[in-house]
XYZ file of C-alpha atoms in Angstrom:
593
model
C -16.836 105.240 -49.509
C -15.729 102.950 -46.916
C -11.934 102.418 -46.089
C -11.950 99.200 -47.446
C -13.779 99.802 -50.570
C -11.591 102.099 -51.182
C -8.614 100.020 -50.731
C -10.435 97.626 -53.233
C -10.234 99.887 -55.911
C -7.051 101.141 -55.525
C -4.940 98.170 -54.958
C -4.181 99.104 -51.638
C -3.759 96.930 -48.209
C -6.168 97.535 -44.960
C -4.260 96.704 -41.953
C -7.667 96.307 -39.424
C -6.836 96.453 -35.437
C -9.239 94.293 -33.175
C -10.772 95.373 -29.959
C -9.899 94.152 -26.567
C -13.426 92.807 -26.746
C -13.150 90.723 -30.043
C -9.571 89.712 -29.030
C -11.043 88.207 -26.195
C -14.274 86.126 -28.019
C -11.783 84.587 -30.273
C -9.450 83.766 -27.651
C -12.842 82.188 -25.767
C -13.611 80.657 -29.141
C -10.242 78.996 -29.731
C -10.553 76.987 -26.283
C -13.291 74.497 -28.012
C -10.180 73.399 -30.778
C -12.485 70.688 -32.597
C -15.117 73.757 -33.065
C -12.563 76.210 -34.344
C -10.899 73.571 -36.695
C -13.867 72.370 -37.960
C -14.774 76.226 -38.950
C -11.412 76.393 -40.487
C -12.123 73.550 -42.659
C -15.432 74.891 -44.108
C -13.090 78.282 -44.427
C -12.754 80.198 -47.940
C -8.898 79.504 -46.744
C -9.316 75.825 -46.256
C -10.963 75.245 -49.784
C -8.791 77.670 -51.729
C -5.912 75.357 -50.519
C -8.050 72.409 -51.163
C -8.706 73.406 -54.635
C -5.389 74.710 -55.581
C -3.960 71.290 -54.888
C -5.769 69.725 -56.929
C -5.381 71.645 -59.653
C -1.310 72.094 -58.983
C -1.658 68.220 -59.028
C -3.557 67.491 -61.893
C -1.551 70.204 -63.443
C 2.014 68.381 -62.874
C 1.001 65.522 -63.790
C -0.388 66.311 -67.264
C 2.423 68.235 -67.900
C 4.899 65.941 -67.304
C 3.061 62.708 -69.150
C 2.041 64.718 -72.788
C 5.640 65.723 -72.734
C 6.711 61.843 -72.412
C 3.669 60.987 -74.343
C 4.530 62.915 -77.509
C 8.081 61.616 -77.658
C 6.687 58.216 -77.477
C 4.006 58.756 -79.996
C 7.164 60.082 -82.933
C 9.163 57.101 -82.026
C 11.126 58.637 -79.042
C 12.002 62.132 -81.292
C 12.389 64.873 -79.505
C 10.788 67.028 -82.614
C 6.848 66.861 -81.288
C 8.319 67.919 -77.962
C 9.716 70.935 -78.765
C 6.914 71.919 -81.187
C 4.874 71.722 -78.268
C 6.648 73.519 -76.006
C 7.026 76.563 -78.555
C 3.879 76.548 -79.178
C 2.792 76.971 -75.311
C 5.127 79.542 -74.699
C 4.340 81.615 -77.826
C 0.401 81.493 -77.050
C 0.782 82.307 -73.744
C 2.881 85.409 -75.085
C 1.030 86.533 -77.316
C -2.102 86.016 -75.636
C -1.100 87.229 -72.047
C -2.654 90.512 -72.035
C -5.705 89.605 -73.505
C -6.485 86.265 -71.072
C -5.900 88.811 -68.223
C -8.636 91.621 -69.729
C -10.919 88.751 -69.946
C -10.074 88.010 -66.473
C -10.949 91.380 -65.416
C -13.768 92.269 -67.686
C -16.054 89.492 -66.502
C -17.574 88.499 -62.912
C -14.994 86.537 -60.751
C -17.525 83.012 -60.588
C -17.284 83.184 -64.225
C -14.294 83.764 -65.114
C -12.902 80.613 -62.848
C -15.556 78.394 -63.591
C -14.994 78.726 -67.015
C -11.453 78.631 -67.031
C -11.826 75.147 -64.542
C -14.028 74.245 -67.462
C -12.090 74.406 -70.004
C -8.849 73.474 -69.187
C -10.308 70.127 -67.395
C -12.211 69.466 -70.399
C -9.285 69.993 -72.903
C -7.087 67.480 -70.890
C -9.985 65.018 -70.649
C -10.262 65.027 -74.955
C -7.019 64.803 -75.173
C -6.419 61.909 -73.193
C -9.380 60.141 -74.835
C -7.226 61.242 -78.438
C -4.130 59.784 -77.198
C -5.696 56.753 -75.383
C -6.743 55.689 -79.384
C -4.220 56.664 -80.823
C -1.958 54.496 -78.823
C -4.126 51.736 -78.991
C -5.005 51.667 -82.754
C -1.730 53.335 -84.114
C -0.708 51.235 -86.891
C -3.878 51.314 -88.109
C -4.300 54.953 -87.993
C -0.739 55.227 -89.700
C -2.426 53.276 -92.491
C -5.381 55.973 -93.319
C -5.163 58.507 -95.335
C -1.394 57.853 -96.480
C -0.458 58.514 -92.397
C -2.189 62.177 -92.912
C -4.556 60.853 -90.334
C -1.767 60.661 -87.416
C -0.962 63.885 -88.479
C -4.319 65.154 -87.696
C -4.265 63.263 -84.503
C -0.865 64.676 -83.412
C -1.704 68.406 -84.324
C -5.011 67.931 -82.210
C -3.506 66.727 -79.624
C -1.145 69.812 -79.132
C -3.943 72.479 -79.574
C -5.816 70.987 -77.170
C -3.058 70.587 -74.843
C -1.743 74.170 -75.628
C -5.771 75.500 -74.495
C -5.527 74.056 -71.710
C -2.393 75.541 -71.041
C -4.006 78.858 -71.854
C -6.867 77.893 -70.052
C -4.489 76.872 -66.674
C -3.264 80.869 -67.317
C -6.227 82.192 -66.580
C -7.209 80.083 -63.835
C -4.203 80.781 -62.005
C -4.640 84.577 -62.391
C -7.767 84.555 -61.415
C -7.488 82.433 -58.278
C -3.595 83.239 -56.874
C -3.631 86.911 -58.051
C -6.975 88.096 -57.318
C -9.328 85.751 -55.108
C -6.717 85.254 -52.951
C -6.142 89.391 -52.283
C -10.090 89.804 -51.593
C -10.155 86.914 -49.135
C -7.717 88.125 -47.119
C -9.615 91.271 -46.618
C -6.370 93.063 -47.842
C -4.403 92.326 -45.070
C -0.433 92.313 -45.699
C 0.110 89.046 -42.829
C -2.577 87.324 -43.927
C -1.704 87.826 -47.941
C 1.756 86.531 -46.985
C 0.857 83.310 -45.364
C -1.482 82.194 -48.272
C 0.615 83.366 -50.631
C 3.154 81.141 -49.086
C 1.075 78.210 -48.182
C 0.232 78.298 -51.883
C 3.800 78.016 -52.980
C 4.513 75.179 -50.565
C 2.020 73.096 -52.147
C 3.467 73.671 -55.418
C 6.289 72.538 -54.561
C 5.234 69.681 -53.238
C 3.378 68.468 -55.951
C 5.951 69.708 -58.667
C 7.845 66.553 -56.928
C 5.351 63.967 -55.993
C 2.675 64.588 -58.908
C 5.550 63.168 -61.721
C 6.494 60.424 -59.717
C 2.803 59.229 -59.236
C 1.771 59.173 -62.736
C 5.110 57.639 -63.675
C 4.573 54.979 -61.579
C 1.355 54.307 -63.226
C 3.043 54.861 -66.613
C 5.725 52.345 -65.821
C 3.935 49.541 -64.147
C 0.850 49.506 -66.033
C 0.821 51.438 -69.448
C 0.515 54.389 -71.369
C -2.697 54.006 -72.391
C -3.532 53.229 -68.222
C -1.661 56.326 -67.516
C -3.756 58.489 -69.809
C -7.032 57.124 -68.210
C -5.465 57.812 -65.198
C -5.284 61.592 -66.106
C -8.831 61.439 -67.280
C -10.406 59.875 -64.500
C -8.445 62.382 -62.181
C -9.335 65.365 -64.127
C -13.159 64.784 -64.314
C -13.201 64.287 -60.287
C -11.413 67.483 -60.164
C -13.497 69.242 -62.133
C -16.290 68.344 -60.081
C -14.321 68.805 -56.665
C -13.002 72.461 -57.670
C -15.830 73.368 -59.158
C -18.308 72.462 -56.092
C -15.057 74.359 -53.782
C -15.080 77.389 -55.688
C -18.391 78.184 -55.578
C -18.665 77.989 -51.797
C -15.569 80.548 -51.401
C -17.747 82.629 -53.967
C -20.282 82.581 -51.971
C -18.585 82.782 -48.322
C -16.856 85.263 -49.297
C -19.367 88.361 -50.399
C -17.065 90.757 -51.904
C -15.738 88.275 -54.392
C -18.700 89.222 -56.657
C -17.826 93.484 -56.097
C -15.692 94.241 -59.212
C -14.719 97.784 -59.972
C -16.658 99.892 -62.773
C -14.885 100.110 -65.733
C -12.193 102.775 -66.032
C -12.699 105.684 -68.294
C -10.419 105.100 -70.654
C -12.417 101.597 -71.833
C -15.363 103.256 -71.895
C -14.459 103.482 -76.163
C -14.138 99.860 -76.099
C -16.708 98.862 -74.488
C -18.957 101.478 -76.937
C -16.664 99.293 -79.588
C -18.189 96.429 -78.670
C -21.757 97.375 -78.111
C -21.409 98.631 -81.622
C -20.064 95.477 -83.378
C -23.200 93.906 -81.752
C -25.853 96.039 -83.279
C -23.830 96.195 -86.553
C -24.108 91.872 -86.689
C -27.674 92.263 -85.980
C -28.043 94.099 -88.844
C -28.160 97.867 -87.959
C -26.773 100.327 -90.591
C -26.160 103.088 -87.540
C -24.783 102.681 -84.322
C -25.928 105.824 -81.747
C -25.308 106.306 -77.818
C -27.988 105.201 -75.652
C -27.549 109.211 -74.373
C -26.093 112.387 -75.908
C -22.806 113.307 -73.946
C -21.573 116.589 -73.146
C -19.093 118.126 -76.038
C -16.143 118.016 -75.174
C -12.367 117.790 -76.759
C -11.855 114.451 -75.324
C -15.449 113.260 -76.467
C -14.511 114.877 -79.974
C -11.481 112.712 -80.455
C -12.745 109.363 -79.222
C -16.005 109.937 -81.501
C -13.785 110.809 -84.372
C -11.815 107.211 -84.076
C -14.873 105.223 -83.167
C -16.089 106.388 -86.074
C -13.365 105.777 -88.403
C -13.184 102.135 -86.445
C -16.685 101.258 -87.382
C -16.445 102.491 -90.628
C -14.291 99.084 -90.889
C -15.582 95.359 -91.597
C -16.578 93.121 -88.627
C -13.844 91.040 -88.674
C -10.765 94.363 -89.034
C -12.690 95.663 -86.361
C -12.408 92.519 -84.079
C -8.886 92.501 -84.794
C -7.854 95.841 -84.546
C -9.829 96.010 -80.769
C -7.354 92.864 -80.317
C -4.737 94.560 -80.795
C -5.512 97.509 -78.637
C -6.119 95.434 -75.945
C -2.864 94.023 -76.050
C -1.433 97.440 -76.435
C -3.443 98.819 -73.693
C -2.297 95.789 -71.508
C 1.542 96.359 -72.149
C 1.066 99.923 -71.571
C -0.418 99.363 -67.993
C 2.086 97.170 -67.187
C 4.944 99.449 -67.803
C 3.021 102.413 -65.760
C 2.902 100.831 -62.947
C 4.783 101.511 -59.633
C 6.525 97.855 -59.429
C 7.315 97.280 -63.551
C 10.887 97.285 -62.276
C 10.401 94.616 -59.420
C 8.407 92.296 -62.292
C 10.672 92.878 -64.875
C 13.748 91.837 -62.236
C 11.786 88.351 -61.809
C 11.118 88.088 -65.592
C 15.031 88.399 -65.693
C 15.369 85.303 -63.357
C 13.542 82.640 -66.257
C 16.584 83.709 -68.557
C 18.456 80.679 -66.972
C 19.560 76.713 -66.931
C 20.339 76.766 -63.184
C 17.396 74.940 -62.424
C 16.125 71.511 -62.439
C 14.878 71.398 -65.659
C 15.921 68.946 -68.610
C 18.759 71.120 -69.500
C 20.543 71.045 -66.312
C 19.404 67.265 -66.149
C 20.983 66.667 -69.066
C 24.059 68.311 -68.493
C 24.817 66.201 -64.883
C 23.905 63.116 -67.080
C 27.005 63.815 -69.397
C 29.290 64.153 -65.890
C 28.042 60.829 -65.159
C 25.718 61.640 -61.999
C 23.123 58.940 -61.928
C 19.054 59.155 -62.180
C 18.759 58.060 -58.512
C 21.376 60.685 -57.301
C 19.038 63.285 -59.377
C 15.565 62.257 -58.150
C 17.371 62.633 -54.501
C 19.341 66.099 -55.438
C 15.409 67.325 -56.815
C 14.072 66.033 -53.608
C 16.829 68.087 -51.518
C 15.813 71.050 -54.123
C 12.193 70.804 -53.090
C 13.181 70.750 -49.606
C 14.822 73.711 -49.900
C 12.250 75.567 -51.814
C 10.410 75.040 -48.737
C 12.518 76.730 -46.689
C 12.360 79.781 -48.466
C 8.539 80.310 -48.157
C 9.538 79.901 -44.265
C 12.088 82.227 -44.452
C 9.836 84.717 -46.791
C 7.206 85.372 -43.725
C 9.127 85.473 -41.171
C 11.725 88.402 -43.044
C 8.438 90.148 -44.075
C 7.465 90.352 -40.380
C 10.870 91.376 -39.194
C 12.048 94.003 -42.257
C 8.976 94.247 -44.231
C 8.402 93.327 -47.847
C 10.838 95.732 -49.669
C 13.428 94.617 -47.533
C 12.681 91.471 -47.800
C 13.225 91.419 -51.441
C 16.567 92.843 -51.196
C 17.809 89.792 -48.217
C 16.835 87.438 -50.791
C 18.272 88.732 -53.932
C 21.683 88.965 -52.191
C 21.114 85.764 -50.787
C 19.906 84.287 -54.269
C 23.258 85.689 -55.842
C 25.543 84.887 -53.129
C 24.403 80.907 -54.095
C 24.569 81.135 -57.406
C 28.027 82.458 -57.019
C 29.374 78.447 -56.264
C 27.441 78.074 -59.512
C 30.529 80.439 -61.300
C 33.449 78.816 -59.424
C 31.981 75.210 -60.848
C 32.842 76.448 -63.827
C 36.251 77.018 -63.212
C 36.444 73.921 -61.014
C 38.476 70.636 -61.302
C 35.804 68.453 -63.533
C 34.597 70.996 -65.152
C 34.095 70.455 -69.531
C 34.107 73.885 -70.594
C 36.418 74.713 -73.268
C 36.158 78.640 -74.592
C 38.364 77.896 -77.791
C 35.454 76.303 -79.305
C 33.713 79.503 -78.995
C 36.289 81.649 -81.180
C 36.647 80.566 -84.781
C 38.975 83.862 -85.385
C 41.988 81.808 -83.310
C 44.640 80.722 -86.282
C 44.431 77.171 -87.346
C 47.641 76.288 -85.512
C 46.254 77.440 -82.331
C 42.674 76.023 -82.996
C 44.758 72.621 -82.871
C 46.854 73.088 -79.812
C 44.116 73.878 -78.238
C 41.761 71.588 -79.298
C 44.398 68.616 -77.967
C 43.388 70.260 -74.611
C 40.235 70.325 -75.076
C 39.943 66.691 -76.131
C 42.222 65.720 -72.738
C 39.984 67.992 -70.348
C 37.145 66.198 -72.138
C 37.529 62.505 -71.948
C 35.217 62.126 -69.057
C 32.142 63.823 -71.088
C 29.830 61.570 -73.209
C 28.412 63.333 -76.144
C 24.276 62.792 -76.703
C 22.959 61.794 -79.554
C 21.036 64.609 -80.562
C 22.008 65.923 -77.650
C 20.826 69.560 -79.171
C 17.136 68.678 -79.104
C 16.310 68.948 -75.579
C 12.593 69.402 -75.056
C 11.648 73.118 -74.540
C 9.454 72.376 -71.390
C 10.228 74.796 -68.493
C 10.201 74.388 -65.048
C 8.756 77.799 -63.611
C 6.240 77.576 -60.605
C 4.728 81.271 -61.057
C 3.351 79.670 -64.186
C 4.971 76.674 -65.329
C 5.776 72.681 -65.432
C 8.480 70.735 -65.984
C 10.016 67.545 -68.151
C 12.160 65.330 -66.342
C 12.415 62.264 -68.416
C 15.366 62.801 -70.406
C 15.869 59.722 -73.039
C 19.867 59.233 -73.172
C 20.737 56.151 -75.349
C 24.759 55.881 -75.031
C 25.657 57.618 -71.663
C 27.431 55.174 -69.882
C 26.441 53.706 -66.788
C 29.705 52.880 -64.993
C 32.127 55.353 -65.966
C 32.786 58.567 -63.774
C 34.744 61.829 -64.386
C 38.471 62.521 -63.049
C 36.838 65.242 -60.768
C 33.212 65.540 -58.975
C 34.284 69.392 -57.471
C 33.097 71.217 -60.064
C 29.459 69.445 -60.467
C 29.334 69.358 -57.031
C 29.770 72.752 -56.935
C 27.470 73.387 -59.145
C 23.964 71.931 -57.473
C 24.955 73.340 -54.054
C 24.727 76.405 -55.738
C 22.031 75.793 -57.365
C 19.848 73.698 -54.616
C 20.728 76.339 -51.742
C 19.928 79.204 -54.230
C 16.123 78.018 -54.190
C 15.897 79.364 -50.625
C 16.427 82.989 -51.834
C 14.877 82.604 -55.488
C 11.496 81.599 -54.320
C 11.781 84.380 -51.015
C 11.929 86.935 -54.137
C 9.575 85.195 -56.080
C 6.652 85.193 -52.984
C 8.036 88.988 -52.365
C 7.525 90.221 -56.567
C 3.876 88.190 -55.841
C 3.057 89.949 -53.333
C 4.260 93.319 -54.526
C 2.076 93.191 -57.783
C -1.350 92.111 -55.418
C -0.476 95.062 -53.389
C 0.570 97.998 -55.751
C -1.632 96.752 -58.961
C -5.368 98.441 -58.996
C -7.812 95.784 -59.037
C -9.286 96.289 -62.414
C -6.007 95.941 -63.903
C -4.729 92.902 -62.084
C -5.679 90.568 -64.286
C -3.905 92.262 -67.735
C -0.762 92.880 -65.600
C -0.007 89.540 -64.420
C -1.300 88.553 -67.659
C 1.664 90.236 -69.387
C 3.656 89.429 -66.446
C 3.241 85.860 -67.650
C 3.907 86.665 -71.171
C 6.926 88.621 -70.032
C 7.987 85.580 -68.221
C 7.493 83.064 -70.669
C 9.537 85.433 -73.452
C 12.485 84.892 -71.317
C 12.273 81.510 -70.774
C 12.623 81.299 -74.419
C 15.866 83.114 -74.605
C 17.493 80.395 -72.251
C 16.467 77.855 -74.661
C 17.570 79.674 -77.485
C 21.276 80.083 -75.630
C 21.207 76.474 -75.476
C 20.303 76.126 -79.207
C 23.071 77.954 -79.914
C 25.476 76.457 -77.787
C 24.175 72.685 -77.292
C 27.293 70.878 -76.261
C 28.212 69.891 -72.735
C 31.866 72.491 -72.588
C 29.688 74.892 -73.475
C 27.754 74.772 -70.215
C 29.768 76.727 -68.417
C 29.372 79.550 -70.464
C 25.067 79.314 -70.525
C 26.094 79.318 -66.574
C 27.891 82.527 -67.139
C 25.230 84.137 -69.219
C 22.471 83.200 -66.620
C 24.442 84.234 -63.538
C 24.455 87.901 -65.624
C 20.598 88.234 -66.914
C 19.664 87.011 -62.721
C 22.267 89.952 -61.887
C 20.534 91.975 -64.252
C 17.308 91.117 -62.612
C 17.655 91.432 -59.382
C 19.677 95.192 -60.415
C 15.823 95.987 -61.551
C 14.474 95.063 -58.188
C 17.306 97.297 -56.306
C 16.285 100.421 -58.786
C 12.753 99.735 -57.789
C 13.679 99.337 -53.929
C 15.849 102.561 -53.887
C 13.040 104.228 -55.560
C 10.107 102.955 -53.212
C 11.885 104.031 -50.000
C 13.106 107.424 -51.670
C 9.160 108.074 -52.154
C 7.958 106.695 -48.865
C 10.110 108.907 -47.099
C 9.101 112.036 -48.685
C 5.434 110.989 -48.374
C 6.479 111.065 -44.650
């Protein structure tokens, strides 16, 4: 077996050294510049970029309008919102290991072309659903005593939340796997794409919202969802054209590692279930197997499995898989580096609509916010910079440790905003034990610190819509009915304080992020990379929900400085998990040496 193949298999990275001789042909090569750009261009490189914009596009700007969409559909109620956004991020964790061993149970063309399929094609029904049922609503209201809209609104959810799903896969597929096979396994090169990919994300995280606003705003909403149709079906096309080309450019995109030996009973599982719906009474091995204690055991549970109806026997191999999935997760060498960024989504010091929200009530304006996201984006930028160059210089462990400190040392400005001049947060409204006496002292000071925060009209049900880039999308449109326009608080330190931190702690933050990417292509075997990252993205969407349940539970605007508190400590958490994994990866590397 070749060095490479047997990095392939493994998970590992081939560093290959050129010649003096083929140093010197490309060097002869790169003198005729319109030649060597125009091979870059027809590049697997060029088109992965290509293609990835589009989708990150297409993407952010779907997930931005359904959120708006739905709270215009309910009569600007926040309720369809949320139900949406639970529902995403409770598919996507219960179904995270099993969209990544679909991922790596089926040939790489497939699996993206199917996943391209079927998330374009979800967005493209539902846009045609809510396209009608803007444009006919009272009448649908009228049908079937308003069960009808019902019907309309549930559909337009599940076929929003599959394409969600569908996005998942895609993304695995494309930014954890393709991406590590076109590179030929080489650390540098992993980096820059990796990094390049991130870049445009960002990018269009900003720009995608504000172009299908636009359309939103000057035209319609029925314009703006044939917008998103129109654009997704030219995707479609685009990608799917692009993707093929890499697969084929690229030859050892269609190499995929045999199955390991411990699915060989599920994939007997399955061959079963297919003989058994075809009407076969007995299920036998193709060939007999040698005896053996291991053989003994598996044939002993097969049996007792299809002993069972069809359908307990689909669902118990479900849950296996999903077992099986967790379990490989937590075996492998960096669970403690992907658990530290799971940590990191346990947080509202972010641009999302919580944080939006919040600088609303402190009377920051929606210009001021559009430019401080801007600034934010600019910033994220930076830290893809800043990720290559410290993985050239230190190397990628160390560069995970630079930016965690660097990540906390920001978000410490976050801590001091809450103790800053201007700042709303009152902790006597979060100890009913404190006499009654007391609880009215202190609420006089609470009411005097106060006065320059405007309460929301159900200013609890913010839509759960995260902004994560591994991942996820964001909501920006936050609907605030009595904030007023003109008044401004007694102090601007502490929010001021409080998006410094949090713009100039995007710099380290997505340094660690590219770093924990980069880790889990390098250390993960290929035929499990697709059920790790798979429960990585479960893993990360379970903590998401924890920072919306915090707010739940503590909705009011002097209570943000104590969600700030609790988010500083699940990051510090996090990035402990990343310094346990670091101690533990240089500890082994230097008794390997």
């Amino acid at each position: 077996m070749s060095q490479r193949a047997g990095a392939s298999q493994c998970g590992g990275i081939v560093v290959e050294f050129e010649s003096g001789d083929i140093r010197d042909d490309r060097a002869k090569r790169d003198v005729n510049i319109p030649g060597s750009t125009l091979i870059y261009l027809k590049g697997p490189k060029f088109l992965i970029y290509v293609s990835g914009a589009l989708s990150m596009w297409g993407d952010r700007m779907w997930h931005f309008a359904i959120s708006v969409f739905l709270i215009e559909l309910y009569g600007r109620n926040l309720l369809l919102t949320a139900v949406f956004g639970l529902v995403v991020a409770g598919s996507v964790l219960l179904l995270g290991a099993l969209i990544g061993d679909w991922v790596d149970r089926n040939p790489r063309n497939k699996v993206a072309h199917a996943s391209l399929f079927i998330q374009n094609i979800s967005v493209t029904v539902c846009s045609i659903v809510l396209m009608l049922v803007f444009s006919y609503k009272q009448r649908i209201e009228e049908i079937w005593d308003g069960w009808l809209t019902v019907v309309c609104y549930t559909v337009v959810i599940i076929l929003a939340d599959v394409a969600n799903l569908a996005s998942t896969a895609l993304t695995i597929a494309i930014q954890r796997d393709w991406i590590v096979v076109i590179t030929g396994y080489n650390r540098g090169h992993l980096a820059g794409m990796n990094a390049t990919m991130r870049r445009i994300d960002q990018v269009t995280n900003i720009l995608a919202p504000l172009a299908v606003g636009q359309v939103m705003t000057l035209a319609s909403n029925v314009v703006g969802c044939g917008f998103i149709l129109g654009w997704n079906l030219v995707s479609l096309i685009v990608e799917f054209f692009f993707l093929s080309r890499v697969y084929r450019i690229v030859p050892a995109l269609s190499i995929k590692p045999p199955v390991l030996e411990e699915e060989e009973d599920q994939v007997f599982l399955q061959r079963a279930e297919r003989r058994m719906s075809q009407g076969e009474s007995t299920v036998a091995p193709p060939q007999p197997q040698p005896l053996t204690e291991g053989n003994c055991n598996s044939s002993l549970h097969l049996k007792e499995i299809t002993n069972l109806p069809l359908c307990f026997q689909r669902f118990r191999w479900l849950v296996s898989t999903c077992k099986d999935g967790w379990r490989a997760y937590y075996r492998q060498p960096v669970f403690l580096a992907g658990m530290g960024l799971a940590f990191l989504y346990t947080t509202v010091l972010g641009f999302d609509c919580i944080t939006t929200g919040y600088a609303y009530t402190q009377g920051i304006s929606g210009s001021l916010l559009s430019l401080l996201m801007g600034v934010s984006a600019i910033t994220g930028l930076m830290g893809t910079v800043m990720f290559t160059r410290l993985r050239k210089s230190y190397g990628l462990v160390n560069t995970g440790i630079i930016s965690s400190c660097l990540h906390l040392g920001c978000l410490l400005l976050c801590v001091c905003s809450v103790f800053a001049p201007g700042s709303p947060m009152d902790l006597s409204l979060l100890m009913p034990y404190i006499t009654s006496n007391s609880s009215t002292d202190l609420g006089g000071m609470a009411s005097q610190r106060q006065k320059h925060t405007y309460p929301l009209r159900g200013g609890s049900n913010q839509p759960l819509l995260p902004d994560r880039s591994s991942i996820h999308w964001t909501n920006n449109t936050v609907l605030f009915d009595n904030v007023p326009s003109d008044a401004a608080p007694e102090s601007y330190i502490s929010i001021i304080l409080l998006f410094l931190g949090v713009i100039t702690a995007r710099i380290g933050l997505w340094s660690f992020d590219l770093t924990v990417t980069q880790l889990l292509q390098e250390n993960i075997c290929e035929s499990e990379r697709g059920v790790v990252n798979g429960v990585q993205s479960s893993m990360n969407y379970l903590m998401d929900l924890l920072h919306f349940i915090m707010v739940i539970s503590a909705p009011q605007p002097h209570h943000f400085g104590i969600l700030v508190i609790i988010s500083v400590l699940f990051i510090t958490t996090g990035h402990t998990m990343y310094f346990l994994y670091a101690h533990k990866a240089k500890r082994k590397r230097r008794l390997d040496t």
